[in-house]
XYZ file of N, CA and C in Angstrom:
210
model
N 0.717 -1.205 0.042
C -0.150 -0.106 -0.069
C 0.690 1.052 -0.134
N 0.599 2.150 -0.858
C 1.546 3.348 -0.955
C 0.709 4.264 -0.188
N 1.551 5.277 0.384
C 1.094 6.350 1.090
C 1.877 7.672 1.262
N 1.467 8.508 1.697
C 2.067 9.797 1.656
C 2.708 10.219 3.070
N 3.519 10.783 3.382
C 4.146 11.190 4.573
C 3.035 12.039 5.373
N 2.711 11.767 6.638
C 1.830 12.313 7.544
C 0.321 11.766 7.458
N 0.317 10.685 6.488
C -0.894 9.814 6.457
C -1.151 8.951 7.530
N -2.423 8.770 7.986
C -2.562 7.696 9.201
C -3.667 6.965 8.654
N -3.794 6.080 9.674
C -4.735 4.914 9.830
C -5.470 4.886 11.084
N -6.944 4.439 10.942
C -7.731 4.263 11.799
C -7.232 3.156 12.529
N -7.242 3.010 13.829
C -7.050 1.921 14.987
C -8.255 1.800 15.928
N -9.183 0.487 15.811
C -9.964 0.537 16.800
C -9.449 -0.425 17.849
N -9.739 0.571 19.096
C -9.112 0.006 20.390
C -10.462 -0.742 21.017
N -10.588 -1.843 21.530
C -11.593 -2.475 22.627
C -11.060 -2.453 23.759
N -11.430 -2.070 24.884
C -11.395 -2.166 26.221
C -12.235 -2.938 27.268
N -11.875 -3.640 28.062
C -12.986 -4.188 29.023
C -12.647 -3.667 30.151
N -13.883 -3.601 31.018
C -13.861 -2.784 32.232
C -15.024 -3.308 33.200
N -14.470 -3.966 34.227
C -15.504 -5.087 35.052
C -16.576 -5.412 34.241
N -16.441 -6.256 33.177
C -17.703 -6.822 32.441
C -18.248 -6.019 31.336
N -17.993 -4.972 31.080
C -18.240 -4.059 30.078
C -17.189 -3.803 29.070
N -17.482 -3.500 27.884
C -16.566 -3.364 26.877
C -17.002 -2.059 26.125
N -16.064 -1.297 25.648
C -16.249 -0.222 24.841
C -14.909 0.071 24.237
N -15.300 0.670 22.653
C -14.140 0.770 21.722
C -14.312 2.392 21.617
N -12.717 2.540 21.145
C -12.256 3.857 20.915
C -11.629 3.746 19.522
N -11.876 4.789 18.595
C -10.942 4.678 17.385
C -10.114 6.054 17.290
N -8.589 5.762 17.171
C -7.564 6.822 16.916
C -6.775 6.554 15.875
N -6.341 7.812 15.680
C -5.392 7.698 14.248
C -4.013 7.479 14.822
N -3.369 6.799 13.881
C -1.985 6.291 14.082
C -1.319 6.542 12.777
N 0.058 7.179 12.949
C 0.822 7.395 11.491
C 1.007 6.249 10.689
N 0.602 6.200 9.549
C 0.732 5.078 8.656
C 2.430 4.577 8.479
N 3.029 5.339 8.414
C 4.324 4.978 8.204
C 5.009 4.207 9.488
N 4.428 4.468 10.709
C 4.741 3.649 11.721
C 4.452 2.114 12.028
N 3.468 1.718 11.034
C 3.002 0.308 11.047
C 3.951 -0.688 10.605
N 5.042 -0.306 9.670
C 5.976 -1.219 9.148
C 6.990 -1.383 9.897
N 7.094 -0.626 11.139
C 8.424 -0.670 11.913
C 8.298 -1.579 13.239
N 6.773 -2.057 13.198
C 6.538 -2.915 14.430
C 5.807 -4.446 13.912
N 6.324 -5.386 14.514
C 5.748 -6.646 14.001
C 4.351 -6.507 14.590
N 4.018 -6.036 15.646
C 2.795 -6.035 16.210
C 2.215 -4.724 16.787
N 0.850 -4.235 16.201
C 0.318 -3.163 16.374
C 0.262 -2.730 18.064
N 0.077 -3.780 18.801
C 0.229 -3.451 20.173
C 1.546 -3.041 20.638
N 2.521 -3.302 20.036
C 3.758 -2.923 20.236
C 4.000 -1.550 19.891
N 3.818 -1.253 18.729
C 3.598 0.227 18.523
C 2.947 1.089 19.505
N 1.691 0.802 19.729
C 0.929 1.436 20.770
C 1.793 1.429 21.955
N 2.452 0.921 22.591
C 3.073 0.898 23.966
C 4.189 1.105 23.761
N 5.305 1.218 22.597
C 6.533 1.552 22.521
C 6.878 2.950 21.674
N 6.317 3.164 20.847
C 6.478 4.261 19.791
C 6.186 5.551 20.508
N 7.464 6.488 20.905
C 7.303 7.746 21.772
C 6.605 8.501 20.998
N 6.427 8.647 19.493
C 5.571 9.614 19.078
C 4.170 9.406 19.372
N 3.683 8.200 19.641
C 2.581 7.722 19.758
C 2.139 8.012 21.329
N 3.159 7.509 22.137
C 2.640 7.723 23.466
C 2.375 9.041 24.006
N 3.320 9.761 23.263
C 3.143 11.345 23.709
C 1.772 11.689 23.737
N 0.886 11.244 22.754
C -0.179 11.828 22.332
C -1.402 10.904 22.883
N -1.123 9.619 23.055
C -2.317 8.587 23.442
C -1.877 7.774 24.606
N -2.477 7.810 25.613
C -2.508 6.726 26.555
C -3.470 5.587 26.216
N -3.076 4.262 26.288
C -3.468 3.129 25.864
C -3.273 2.143 27.364
N -4.092 2.037 28.322
C -4.292 0.867 29.190
C -4.346 -0.358 28.959
N -3.008 -0.914 28.998
C -2.596 -2.256 28.417
C -3.570 -2.893 29.416
N -3.813 -2.945 30.896
C -4.284 -3.855 31.348
C -5.781 -4.101 30.936
N -6.128 -3.179 30.029
C -7.792 -3.308 29.830
C -7.976 -3.692 28.505
N -7.169 -3.434 27.425
C -7.058 -3.543 26.199
C -7.300 -5.019 25.793
N -8.452 -5.444 25.372
C -8.812 -6.678 24.675
C -8.499 -6.724 23.207
N -8.425 -5.480 22.104
C -7.949 -5.814 21.116
C -7.754 -4.472 20.380
N -6.933 -4.533 19.071
C -6.323 -3.300 18.339
C -6.369 -3.799 17.073
N -6.863 -3.144 16.284
C -7.205 -3.472 14.631
C -7.343 -2.375 14.020
N -6.472 -2.370 12.788
C -6.517 -1.077 11.718
C -7.850 -1.355 11.249
N -8.348 -0.279 11.062
C -9.792 -0.228 10.293
C -9.893 0.037 9.145
N -9.037 1.375 8.784
C -8.832 1.765 7.523
C -8.057 3.060 7.272
N -7.744 3.536 6.365
C -6.962 4.678 6.147
C -7.591 5.912 6.454
N -6.861 6.659 7.388
C -7.564 7.813 7.601
C -7.003 9.396 6.851
N -6.644 10.316 7.294
C -6.389 11.263 6.392
C -4.687 11.494 6.213
């Protein structure tokens, strides 16, 4: 998939909290996806992402790319 610098992808995060589930959709820079074997590693380790987004890894159930963003 070709992309331009600055392009993002939408990532759907699903969290569990005491038996209930809720989803959040966030934008992640597309060029970072290829740098990590797993999406969860990108969310946990990539400094440019963690500066802007806190992901509660203890409650995260799933993370999936849903579509190209802007």
